[in-house]
Coordinates of C-alpha atoms in Angstrom, one line a residue:
M23 CA -52.2 -21.6 25.4
T24 CA -55.4 -23.4 24.3
Y25 CA -56.4 -20.9 21.8
F26 CA -57.7 -22.5 19.0
L27 CA -60.0 -25.2 19.9
P28 CA -63.3 -25.7 17.9
Q29 CA -66.1 -24.8 19.8
A30 CA -67.9 -27.6 18.7
D31 CA -66.8 -31.3 18.0
T32 CA -63.4 -30.5 18.8
V33 CA -62.5 -34.2 19.5
L34 CA -64.2 -35.5 16.6
S35 CA -62.4 -32.5 14.5
A36 CA -59.3 -33.7 15.6
A37 CA -59.9 -37.5 14.9
R38 CA -60.7 -36.3 11.3
G39 CA -57.6 -34.4 10.9
L40 CA -55.7 -37.2 12.4
A41 CA -56.9 -39.6 9.6
L42 CA -56.4 -37.0 6.7
A43 CA -52.9 -36.4 8.0
N44 CA -52.4 -40.3 7.4
P45 CA -54.5 -41.7 4.4
G46 CA -55.0 -45.2 4.5
L47 CA -53.7 -45.9 7.9
I48 CA -57.1 -44.7 10.5
E49 CA -60.6 -44.9 9.6
V50 CA -63.2 -42.8 12.1
N51 CA -66.3 -44.2 13.0
S52 CA -68.3 -41.2 14.6
S53 CA -71.1 -42.7 16.5
P54 CA -70.0 -43.9 18.5
L55 CA -66.4 -42.1 17.9
Y56 CA -63.7 -44.6 17.9
L57 CA -60.5 -44.9 15.7
R58 CA -59.4 -48.1 14.0
A59 CA -56.4 -48.8 12.2
R60 CA -57.2 -49.8 8.5
T61 CA -54.4 -52.9 8.0
S62 CA -52.6 -55.1 10.7
N63 CA -50.0 -57.4 10.6
P64 CA -51.6 -60.6 9.4
N65 CA -49.7 -62.8 12.2
R66 CA -51.6 -60.6 14.5
T67 CA -54.2 -62.8 16.2
V68 CA -55.4 -60.5 19.3
A69 CA -56.2 -56.8 19.0
L70 CA -55.2 -54.2 21.2
V71 CA -57.3 -51.5 22.2
A72 CA -56.9 -48.3 24.3
G73 CA -58.5 -44.8 24.9
G74 CA -58.7 -42.4 27.5
G75 CA -59.4 -38.8 27.6
S76 CA -58.5 -36.5 24.9
G77 CA -55.8 -33.8 25.7
H78 CA -53.1 -36.0 25.9
E79 CA -52.1 -36.5 22.4
P80 CA -50.3 -37.9 21.0
L81 CA -51.2 -40.6 23.4
H82 CA -52.9 -43.6 22.1
T83 CA -53.9 -42.0 18.4
G84 CA -50.1 -41.7 17.9
L85 CA -49.7 -45.1 18.0
L86 CA -52.8 -46.8 15.8
G87 CA -51.5 -48.8 13.3
P88 CA -49.4 -51.8 12.5
G89 CA -46.8 -52.4 15.0
G90 CA -49.1 -50.7 17.6
L91 CA -52.7 -50.4 18.6
D92 CA -55.9 -51.5 16.2
A93 CA -58.3 -49.0 17.8
V94 CA -58.3 -46.0 19.9
C95 CA -61.4 -44.9 22.1
P96 CA -61.1 -40.9 22.7
G97 CA -63.3 -39.3 25.5
E98 CA -63.8 -35.8 25.7
I99 CA -61.0 -33.6 27.3
F100 CA -59.7 -35.1 30.4
A101 CA -62.8 -37.6 30.3
S102 CA -63.1 -41.2 30.0
P103 CA -64.3 -42.8 26.9
H104 CA -68.1 -44.1 27.2
N105 CA -68.3 -48.0 27.6
R106 CA -70.3 -48.3 24.6
Q107 CA -67.2 -46.6 22.5
I108 CA -64.9 -49.6 24.1
Y109 CA -67.3 -51.8 23.4
E110 CA -68.1 -51.0 19.7
A111 CA -64.6 -50.6 18.9
S112 CA -63.2 -53.7 20.4
A113 CA -66.0 -55.8 18.5
A114 CA -65.0 -54.0 15.6
A115 CA -61.2 -54.8 15.8
A116 CA -61.6 -58.3 17.4
K117 CA -59.5 -60.9 16.2
S118 CA -59.2 -64.6 16.3
N119 CA -58.2 -64.7 19.8
G120 CA -59.7 -61.5 20.8
V121 CA -59.2 -58.5 22.3
L122 CA -56.6 -56.9 24.8
L123 CA -58.1 -53.5 26.7
I124 CA -55.2 -51.1 27.8
I125 CA -56.5 -49.2 30.6
K126 CA -54.9 -46.2 32.2
N127 CA -55.8 -46.3 36.3
Y128 CA -58.1 -43.4 36.5
T129 CA -61.7 -44.8 38.0
G130 CA -63.7 -43.3 34.6
D131 CA -61.5 -45.3 32.5
V132 CA -61.4 -48.5 34.7
I133 CA -65.4 -48.6 35.2
N134 CA -65.9 -48.0 31.5
F135 CA -63.6 -50.4 30.3
Q136 CA -64.5 -53.0 32.7
I137 CA -68.1 -52.7 31.4
A138 CA -66.8 -53.0 27.9
A139 CA -65.0 -56.1 28.9
E140 CA -68.1 -57.6 30.3
R141 CA -70.4 -56.9 27.3
L142 CA -67.3 -58.4 24.9
R143 CA -67.3 -61.7 27.2
H144 CA -71.5 -61.4 27.2
D145 CA -71.1 -61.9 23.2
G146 CA -68.0 -64.9 23.4
I147 CA -65.4 -62.4 22.6
P148 CA -62.2 -63.3 24.5
V149 CA -61.0 -60.4 26.4
A150 CA -58.4 -59.3 28.7
T151 CA -57.3 -56.3 30.6
V152 CA -54.0 -54.7 31.7
L153 CA -53.8 -51.6 34.0
V154 CA -51.2 -49.2 33.8
D155 CA -50.6 -47.8 37.0
D156 CA -46.7 -46.3 36.9
D157 CA -47.2 -42.7 38.7
L158 CA -44.8 -42.8 41.3
A159 CA -46.2 -39.6 42.9
T160 CA -49.5 -41.4 44.0
D161 CA -48.0 -44.5 45.0
S162 CA -49.8 -44.5 48.5
T163 CA -51.1 -47.8 50.7
E164 CA -53.6 -45.0 52.3
A165 CA -55.4 -44.8 49.0
A166 CA -57.5 -47.5 47.8
T167 CA -57.6 -46.1 44.1
G168 CA -53.5 -46.5 43.6
R169 CA -51.2 -45.2 41.3
R170 CA -52.4 -42.9 38.3
G171 CA -51.5 -44.4 34.7
T172 CA -49.6 -42.2 32.9
A173 CA -46.5 -42.0 30.6
A174 CA -45.2 -45.6 30.9
T175 CA -48.3 -46.4 28.5
V176 CA -46.6 -45.4 25.9
V177 CA -43.4 -48.3 26.5
L178 CA -46.2 -50.4 27.1
E179 CA -48.4 -49.9 24.0
K180 CA -45.4 -50.0 21.6
L181 CA -43.6 -53.3 23.1
L182 CA -47.4 -55.2 23.2
G183 CA -47.8 -53.8 19.6
A184 CA -44.7 -55.4 18.8
F185 CA -45.7 -58.6 20.5
A186 CA -48.8 -59.0 19.1
D187 CA -47.6 -58.8 15.5
Q188 CA -45.0 -61.9 16.5
G189 CA -48.5 -63.7 16.8
A190 CA -48.5 -63.9 20.6
K191 CA -51.7 -65.0 22.5
L192 CA -54.1 -63.2 24.2
D193 CA -52.7 -64.4 28.0
E194 CA -49.6 -63.8 26.8
L195 CA -49.9 -60.2 25.8
A196 CA -51.6 -59.9 29.1
A197 CA -48.9 -61.5 31.1
L198 CA -46.2 -59.5 29.3
G199 CA -48.2 -56.2 29.7
A200 CA -48.4 -56.9 33.6
D201 CA -44.6 -57.3 33.8
I202 CA -44.2 -54.1 31.6
V203 CA -46.1 -52.0 34.3
A204 CA -44.4 -53.7 37.2
R205 CA -41.2 -52.4 35.8
S206 CA -42.0 -48.8 35.2
R207 CA -42.3 -45.9 37.0
S208 CA -43.1 -42.4 35.8
L209 CA -42.7 -38.9 37.7
A210 CA -43.9 -35.4 36.6
V211 CA -43.1 -31.9 37.8
A212 CA -45.0 -28.7 36.2
A213 CA -44.0 -25.1 36.2
R214 CA -47.5 -24.1 35.0
A215 CA -50.7 -25.6 34.8
Q216 CA -52.6 -26.3 31.2
T217 CA -55.3 -23.5 30.0
S218 CA -58.5 -24.6 30.6
P219 CA -60.4 -24.4 28.2
S220 CA -63.5 -23.1 29.6
T221 CA -61.7 -20.0 31.2
A222 CA -58.7 -19.8 29.0
A223 CA -56.9 -19.2 32.1
P224 CA -54.1 -21.7 34.1
A225 CA -56.2 -24.5 35.8
F226 CA -54.4 -23.7 38.9
D227 CA -52.0 -21.0 40.2
L228 CA -48.4 -21.6 41.3
T229 CA -46.3 -18.8 43.3
P230 CA -43.4 -17.6 41.1
G231 CA -40.3 -19.4 41.8
T232 CA -41.9 -22.6 42.5
L233 CA -42.7 -26.2 41.1
D234 CA -45.7 -28.8 41.2
Y235 CA -43.9 -31.8 42.3
G236 CA -45.6 -35.0 41.3
V237 CA -48.5 -33.6 39.1
G238 CA -50.9 -35.8 37.0
I239 CA -51.7 -35.5 33.4
H240 CA -55.0 -34.1 33.6
G241 CA -53.8 -30.9 35.6
E242 CA -54.2 -32.7 39.2
R243 CA -51.8 -30.4 41.3
G244 CA -48.8 -32.2 42.9
T245 CA -48.1 -34.2 46.0
R246 CA -46.2 -31.2 46.7
T247 CA -44.9 -28.0 45.9
I248 CA -41.0 -27.3 45.7
E249 CA -38.7 -24.2 45.0
H250 CA -37.8 -24.1 41.5
R251 CA -34.2 -25.4 41.2
P252 CA -31.6 -25.7 38.6
V253 CA -32.7 -28.4 36.0
E254 CA -29.8 -30.5 36.9
E255 CA -30.7 -30.7 40.4
L256 CA -34.5 -31.6 39.7
V257 CA -33.6 -34.2 37.0
A258 CA -31.1 -35.8 39.5
Q259 CA -33.8 -35.7 42.6
M260 CA -36.3 -37.4 39.9
T261 CA -34.1 -40.1 38.6
D262 CA -32.9 -41.1 42.5
D263 CA -36.9 -41.0 43.3
L264 CA -37.5 -43.1 40.6
L265 CA -34.9 -45.8 40.6
T266 CA -35.4 -46.3 44.4
A267 CA -38.9 -47.4 43.3
L268 CA -38.1 -49.7 40.4
P269 CA -37.4 -53.3 41.2
A270 CA -33.8 -53.9 42.4
G271 CA -30.9 -55.0 40.0
Q272 CA -32.3 -52.3 37.5
D273 CA -29.3 -52.1 35.3
K274 CA -30.8 -51.6 32.0
V275 CA -33.7 -49.2 31.5
L276 CA -35.6 -47.5 28.7
A277 CA -35.8 -43.9 29.7
V278 CA -38.9 -41.5 28.4
V279 CA -38.6 -38.0 28.9
N280 CA -42.0 -36.7 28.2
G281 CA -43.1 -33.3 27.8
L282 CA -46.6 -32.4 29.2
G283 CA -47.3 -29.7 26.0
A284 CA -45.6 -26.1 26.6
T285 CA -42.5 -27.9 27.0
T286 CA -40.0 -27.1 24.1
S287 CA -37.9 -29.7 22.0
L288 CA -34.7 -28.0 23.1
E289 CA -35.7 -28.6 26.8
L290 CA -36.8 -32.1 26.6
H291 CA -33.5 -33.1 24.9
A292 CA -31.4 -31.2 27.0
I293 CA -33.0 -32.9 30.0
G294 CA -32.6 -36.3 28.3
S295 CA -28.6 -35.5 28.2
I296 CA -28.7 -35.0 31.9
L297 CA -30.7 -38.2 32.2
H298 CA -28.5 -40.0 30.4
D299 CA -24.9 -38.9 32.2
L300 CA -27.0 -39.4 35.8
L301 CA -27.9 -43.1 34.9
A302 CA -24.4 -43.9 33.5
A303 CA -23.0 -42.4 36.8
R304 CA -25.2 -44.9 39.1
G305 CA -24.1 -47.7 36.7
I306 CA -27.1 -48.0 34.9
T307 CA -27.3 -48.4 31.3
P308 CA -29.5 -46.4 29.5
L309 CA -30.9 -48.5 26.6
A310 CA -32.5 -45.5 24.7
I311 CA -33.4 -42.0 26.0
V312 CA -36.5 -40.9 24.2
P313 CA -37.3 -37.2 24.4
G314 CA -40.7 -35.8 23.0
T315 CA -44.4 -34.8 23.9
F316 CA -46.1 -38.2 23.9
T317 CA -48.4 -37.7 26.9
A318 CA -49.0 -34.2 27.0
A319 CA -51.8 -32.5 29.5
L320 CA -52.9 -30.1 27.0
D321 CA -50.4 -26.9 27.4
M322 CA -49.0 -27.7 30.7
A323 CA -45.5 -26.6 30.9
G324 CA -43.7 -29.5 32.7
F325 CA -42.3 -32.9 31.9
S326 CA -42.3 -36.3 33.1
I327 CA -39.5 -39.1 33.3
T328 CA -40.6 -42.8 32.9
L329 CA -38.2 -45.5 33.4
T330 CA -38.8 -49.3 32.6
H331 CA -36.7 -51.9 34.0
M332 CA -36.0 -54.0 30.5
K333 CA -35.4 -57.2 30.1
P334 CA -33.1 -58.3 27.3
E335 CA -35.7 -59.8 24.8
W336 CA -37.8 -56.5 25.2
A337 CA -35.4 -54.4 23.2
E338 CA -35.9 -56.0 19.9
L339 CA -39.6 -55.2 20.2
W340 CA -38.9 -51.7 21.1
T341 CA -36.9 -51.4 17.8
A342 CA -39.5 -53.7 15.7
P343 CA -41.1 -51.6 12.9
A344 CA -44.3 -49.9 13.3
D345 CA -46.4 -47.9 10.8
T346 CA -48.0 -45.5 13.3
P347 CA -48.5 -41.7 13.2
L348 CA -45.8 -41.3 16.0
V349 CA -42.7 -42.5 15.2
L350 CA -40.6 -43.5 18.5
P351 CA -36.8 -43.1 18.5
S352 CA -35.3 -46.8 18.4
L353 CA -31.4 -45.6 18.5
T354 CA -29.6 -48.0 21.0
L355 CA -27.3 -46.0 23.4
T356 CA -24.5 -47.8 25.0
P357 CA -21.2 -46.1 26.3
D358 CA -19.5 -47.4 22.9
T359 CA -21.7 -45.6 20.7
A360 CA -23.6 -42.5 22.9
A361 CA -22.9 -39.2 20.5
A362 CA -19.5 -37.9 22.0
V363 CA -18.7 -34.5 23.1
V364 CA -15.7 -33.0 22.4
A365 CA -15.0 -30.8 25.4
E366 CA -13.7 -27.3 25.1
P367 CA -10.2 -26.7 26.1
D368 CA -9.3 -26.5 29.6
T369 CA -8.9 -22.8 30.6
T370 CA -8.9 -22.8 34.4
A371 CA -5.2 -22.9 35.5
A372 CA -2.8 -20.3 34.2
G373 CA 0.7 -21.6 32.8
E374 CA 3.8 -21.3 35.2
G375 CA 5.3 -18.5 35.1
E376 CA 3.2 -15.9 33.2
A377 CA 2.9 -12.6 34.2
P378 CA -0.3 -11.9 36.0
A379 CA -2.9 -11.2 33.7
S380 CA -4.8 -7.2 34.1
R381 CA -7.9 -7.6 35.2
A382 CA -9.7 -4.4 36.5
V383 CA -11.5 -3.3 33.4
L384 CA -13.0 -6.8 33.0
D385 CA -14.1 -7.5 36.5
R386 CA -15.7 -3.6 36.7
Y387 CA -17.4 -4.9 33.5
A388 CA -18.6 -8.2 34.8
A389 CA -19.9 -6.1 37.9
I390 CA -21.8 -3.7 35.9
V391 CA -23.4 -6.4 33.0
S392 CA -24.7 -8.0 36.1
Q393 CA -26.4 -5.2 37.5
A394 CA -28.1 -4.4 34.4
H395 CA -28.6 -7.9 32.7
A396 CA -32.5 -8.3 33.7
N397 CA -33.1 -5.0 32.2
L398 CA -31.0 -5.5 28.9
T399 CA -33.1 -8.9 28.8
A400 CA -36.5 -6.9 29.3
L401 CA -35.5 -4.5 26.9
D402 CA -34.2 -6.7 24.2
Q403 CA -38.0 -8.8 24.5
L404 CA -39.5 -5.8 23.6
V405 CA -37.7 -5.6 20.1
G406 CA -36.0 -8.6 19.5
D407 CA -35.6 -12.4 20.7
G408 CA -34.7 -11.4 24.2
D409 CA -31.3 -13.3 24.3
F410 CA -29.0 -10.2 24.4
G411 CA -28.8 -9.5 28.4
D412 CA -28.0 -13.6 28.3
N413 CA -25.4 -13.5 25.2
L414 CA -23.8 -10.4 27.1
A415 CA -23.5 -11.9 30.3
G416 CA -22.4 -15.3 29.1
G417 CA -19.5 -13.7 27.1
V418 CA -18.5 -11.9 30.4
R419 CA -18.3 -14.7 32.7
R420 CA -16.3 -16.9 29.7
A421 CA -13.8 -14.1 29.7
V422 CA -13.7 -14.1 33.3
K423 CA -12.6 -17.9 33.2
R424 CA -10.1 -17.3 30.9
N425 CA -8.9 -14.4 32.7
A426 CA -8.5 -16.7 35.5
A427 CA -6.0 -18.9 33.1
G428 CA -4.1 -15.9 32.5
T429 CA -5.1 -13.8 29.8
D430 CA -5.6 -10.3 29.9
G431 CA -9.1 -9.0 30.6
V432 CA -9.7 -7.1 27.5
A433 CA -7.9 -10.1 25.1
A434 CA -10.0 -12.5 27.5
L435 CA -12.9 -10.6 26.1
A436 CA -12.2 -10.5 22.7
E437 CA -11.7 -14.3 22.7
A438 CA -14.7 -15.1 24.5
F439 CA -17.2 -12.9 22.3
L440 CA -15.6 -13.8 18.9
N441 CA -15.2 -17.6 19.7
D442 CA -18.3 -18.3 22.3
V443 CA -21.0 -16.1 22.0
G444 CA -23.1 -16.7 19.0
G445 CA -26.3 -14.5 17.6
T446 CA -25.6 -10.9 16.1
S447 CA -24.2 -8.6 18.9
G448 CA -22.0 -11.3 20.3
P449 CA -19.5 -11.4 17.5
L450 CA -19.6 -7.3 16.6
F451 CA -18.6 -7.2 20.6
G452 CA -15.7 -9.4 19.7
L453 CA -14.9 -7.2 16.9
L454 CA -15.0 -4.1 19.2
F455 CA -12.9 -6.5 21.8
Q456 CA -10.3 -7.5 19.6
D457 CA -8.9 -4.0 18.5
L458 CA -9.1 -2.7 22.3
A459 CA -7.3 -5.7 23.0
T460 CA -4.3 -3.9 21.2
V461 CA -3.9 -1.4 23.4
S462 CA -1.6 -1.9 26.4
W463 CA -4.1 -2.2 29.8
S464 CA -3.1 -2.1 33.2
D465 CA -4.8 -2.4 36.3
D466 CA -2.9 0.5 38.2
Q467 CA -2.3 3.3 35.2
A468 CA -4.7 4.6 32.5
P469 CA -4.0 3.7 29.0
D470 CA -3.2 6.6 26.4
A471 CA -6.8 7.8 25.6
D472 CA -5.6 8.7 22.1
T473 CA -4.7 4.8 21.7
V474 CA -8.2 3.6 22.7
A475 CA -9.6 6.0 20.6
D476 CA -7.6 4.7 17.8
A477 CA -8.5 1.3 18.4
A478 CA -12.1 2.1 18.8
K479 CA -12.3 3.6 15.5
S480 CA -10.5 0.6 14.0
S481 CA -13.9 -1.5 15.5
L482 CA -16.2 1.0 14.3
D483 CA -14.9 0.5 10.9
A484 CA -15.0 -3.2 11.3
I485 CA -18.5 -3.3 12.5
H486 CA -19.5 -1.0 9.5
R487 CA -17.7 -3.5 6.8
V488 CA -19.4 -6.3 8.5
G489 CA -22.9 -5.2 9.5
G490 CA -23.3 -2.3 7.2
A491 CA -24.7 0.1 10.4
K492 CA -24.3 3.6 10.6
V493 CA -25.1 6.1 13.1
G494 CA -28.9 6.6 13.3
D495 CA -29.8 3.1 12.3
C496 CA -30.6 2.3 16.0
T497 CA -27.7 -0.2 16.5
L498 CA -24.7 -0.4 19.0
V499 CA -23.0 2.1 16.5
D500 CA -25.2 4.9 17.9
A501 CA -23.5 4.6 21.2
L502 CA -19.7 3.6 19.8
A503 CA -19.3 6.3 17.4
P504 CA -19.6 9.2 19.9
A505 CA -18.2 7.4 22.3
T506 CA -15.0 7.3 19.9
D507 CA -15.6 10.8 18.9
A508 CA -15.6 12.0 22.5
L509 CA -12.8 10.3 23.2
A510 CA -10.3 11.4 20.7
A511 CA -11.6 15.1 21.3
A512 CA -10.8 14.7 25.1
A513 CA -7.4 13.3 24.5
R514 CA -6.3 15.9 21.9
D515 CA -7.7 18.9 24.6
G516 CA -5.9 17.1 27.1
S517 CA -8.6 16.3 29.2
D518 CA -8.0 14.3 32.7
S519 CA -11.1 12.5 32.4
P520 CA -11.4 11.3 28.7
F521 CA -12.9 8.1 29.4
T522 CA -16.0 10.1 31.5
A523 CA -16.5 11.9 28.6
A524 CA -16.4 9.2 26.3
A525 CA -18.9 7.1 28.9
E526 CA -21.0 10.2 28.7
A527 CA -21.1 10.3 25.0
A528 CA -22.0 6.6 24.7
I529 CA -24.8 7.2 27.4
Q530 CA -26.4 9.8 25.2
G531 CA -26.1 8.1 22.0
A532 CA -27.7 4.9 23.8
L533 CA -30.5 6.7 24.8
S534 CA -31.3 8.7 21.8
T535 CA -31.9 5.4 19.9
A536 CA -35.3 5.3 21.6
S537 CA -36.4 7.8 19.4
L538 CA -34.9 6.1 16.4
T539 CA -36.7 3.5 13.9
P540 CA -34.3 0.5 13.8
R541 CA -33.0 0.1 10.2
R542 CA -30.6 -2.9 11.1
G543 CA -30.7 -5.8 13.4
R544 CA -33.4 -7.8 14.6
A545 CA -35.5 -5.0 16.0
S546 CA -35.9 -3.7 12.3
Y547 CA -37.9 -6.5 12.0
V548 CA -40.6 -4.9 14.3
G549 CA -40.3 -1.1 12.9
Q550 CA -42.6 1.3 14.3
H551 CA -43.1 -0.7 17.6
A552 CA -39.4 -0.3 18.3
I553 CA -39.8 3.5 18.8
G554 CA -39.3 4.4 22.4
V555 CA -37.7 1.5 23.5
P556 CA -33.7 2.1 23.4
D557 CA -31.5 -0.3 21.7
P558 CA -29.9 -3.0 24.4
G559 CA -26.7 -3.5 22.4
S560 CA -26.0 0.5 22.2
F561 CA -26.4 -0.1 26.3
G562 CA -23.6 -2.9 26.5
V563 CA -21.0 -0.3 24.5
A564 CA -22.1 2.6 27.3
L565 CA -21.7 0.0 29.8
L566 CA -18.2 -0.8 28.8
F567 CA -17.1 2.7 28.6
T568 CA -18.8 2.9 32.1
A569 CA -16.5 0.6 33.4
L570 CA -13.4 2.2 32.0
A571 CA -14.1 5.4 33.7
S572 CA -14.6 3.8 36.9
V573 CA -11.4 2.1 36.6
Y574 CA -9.5 5.1 35.5
E575 CA -11.3 8.0 36.6
P576 CA -13.2 7.1 39.9
A577 CA -13.6 10.8 40.8
T578 CA -15.3 11.9 37.7
A579 CA -17.0 8.6 37.1
T580 CA -19.6 9.3 39.9
R581 CA -21.1 11.4 37.7
L582 CA -22.4 8.9 35.5
P583 CA -26.0 7.1 36.0
D584 CA -26.1 3.6 37.9
P585 CA -26.3 1.1 35.4
E586 CA -29.1 -0.3 36.9
R587 CA -31.1 2.7 36.6
L588 CA -29.8 3.4 33.2
T589 CA -31.1 0.6 31.5
A590 CA -34.2 0.4 33.2
R591 CA -37.5 1.2 30.9

């Protein structure tokens, strides 16, 4: 959300801040506003000048300096710079062979840059222009304005900056720029619009569960709305659309995965990995996968993909040195040098002759956790980082996979949670399952309750040794301890429903955590704010004993609350 924009002189303040953050690199002219590189390569004879509306940073200003641009003209947010800005910046930056103006294809940008070009020509300054029009979503013969200019601008500016440092002439730079644009296409998708600085609300609304496909970098709506789908499918669709639009024979490409402002580095790198594999599967070598936020749309939640069909001689331009605020990755990826990923052991098929693995408890626990997944996530978001539901469900899914390969159900839970589930709760649940796995579990006969109680008590001791938690600290121990006691007492008394008694005790223990101030775990960081919210981990334990009761004591287990209702706040 764009909550912290200054009320006045936003763009000038940002320009000054960039210069202050890069001392000796950039100077700011305030009237008219433009930024100029303080130094340049002595071989350069043509100045490169670019600009456009603000809100797309680090576009343009991030590539200001040796190896990049000589001057940048920022307009107001999402508005073209004035022709005077462009004219005076170009006149100040012009070199012996003139100025090349880099223009993104938007009506305001085109008009103001072209007026500036006319003024420069009138002054006798050689000038040429390159029009960036890479946006595939607006590739239509029906519109006279043509394709919009978007994230391929970053590729263009980097390559042209390196070429200019080699002493290239004005016409050579203009020709290279036109060639790069012709060989580049971009496509963007968004899950949420950017925040309007004037209203502090999203610039447009999207129906939950949908995406806008083909959005622009000024918050323009997509050319169509599609259902939200797994990112693997989405990236595959975008990749195929882009490859279809590129010239034939694109065996080597530069791929930019660009965040639109609110997309995390985690997401962008994951998308880059998916894109790399998709290109390789289509017989295309990704010379580099470049993830990051390079052309933002303020804080839009979305991303774009730019593919540039690279000529062999362009690779050295991409890797040429530059001294700019934005450092573009120059790692070259080939099938031989791409990072190797060690695959986890295949656990999808059981060995021949193995005894059938018990699975009733695991299957029932998996079903119950699935019911409660969303509620557990919601509870954890109130007191923690919101990952408990995903971690618990993910661990159970891994256990189901191991069980299919021949590992007994509870042992599969122990292996999955100890080896594969991170965070705090995952390994602690692993200790619980590890001790419970010492019990002989059967799908059709209940294990000895006293033996299960001993195993649960052993895990309780282990959890205390590891984390120090005890009853009253508002953790899973508040459910596990009473369940263990209830199970042992029921076994001593000869009860015919010890697991139901244990489940009831675990449920009451879990519910009681709502009145506690957390002393351990992530919830302890929020202190009094956690009061009123039951501990999600304690519910994970209660659901486990509910599963045991459901499998071995179905008649009495009917009195236990529904898992989804139980975990609802």
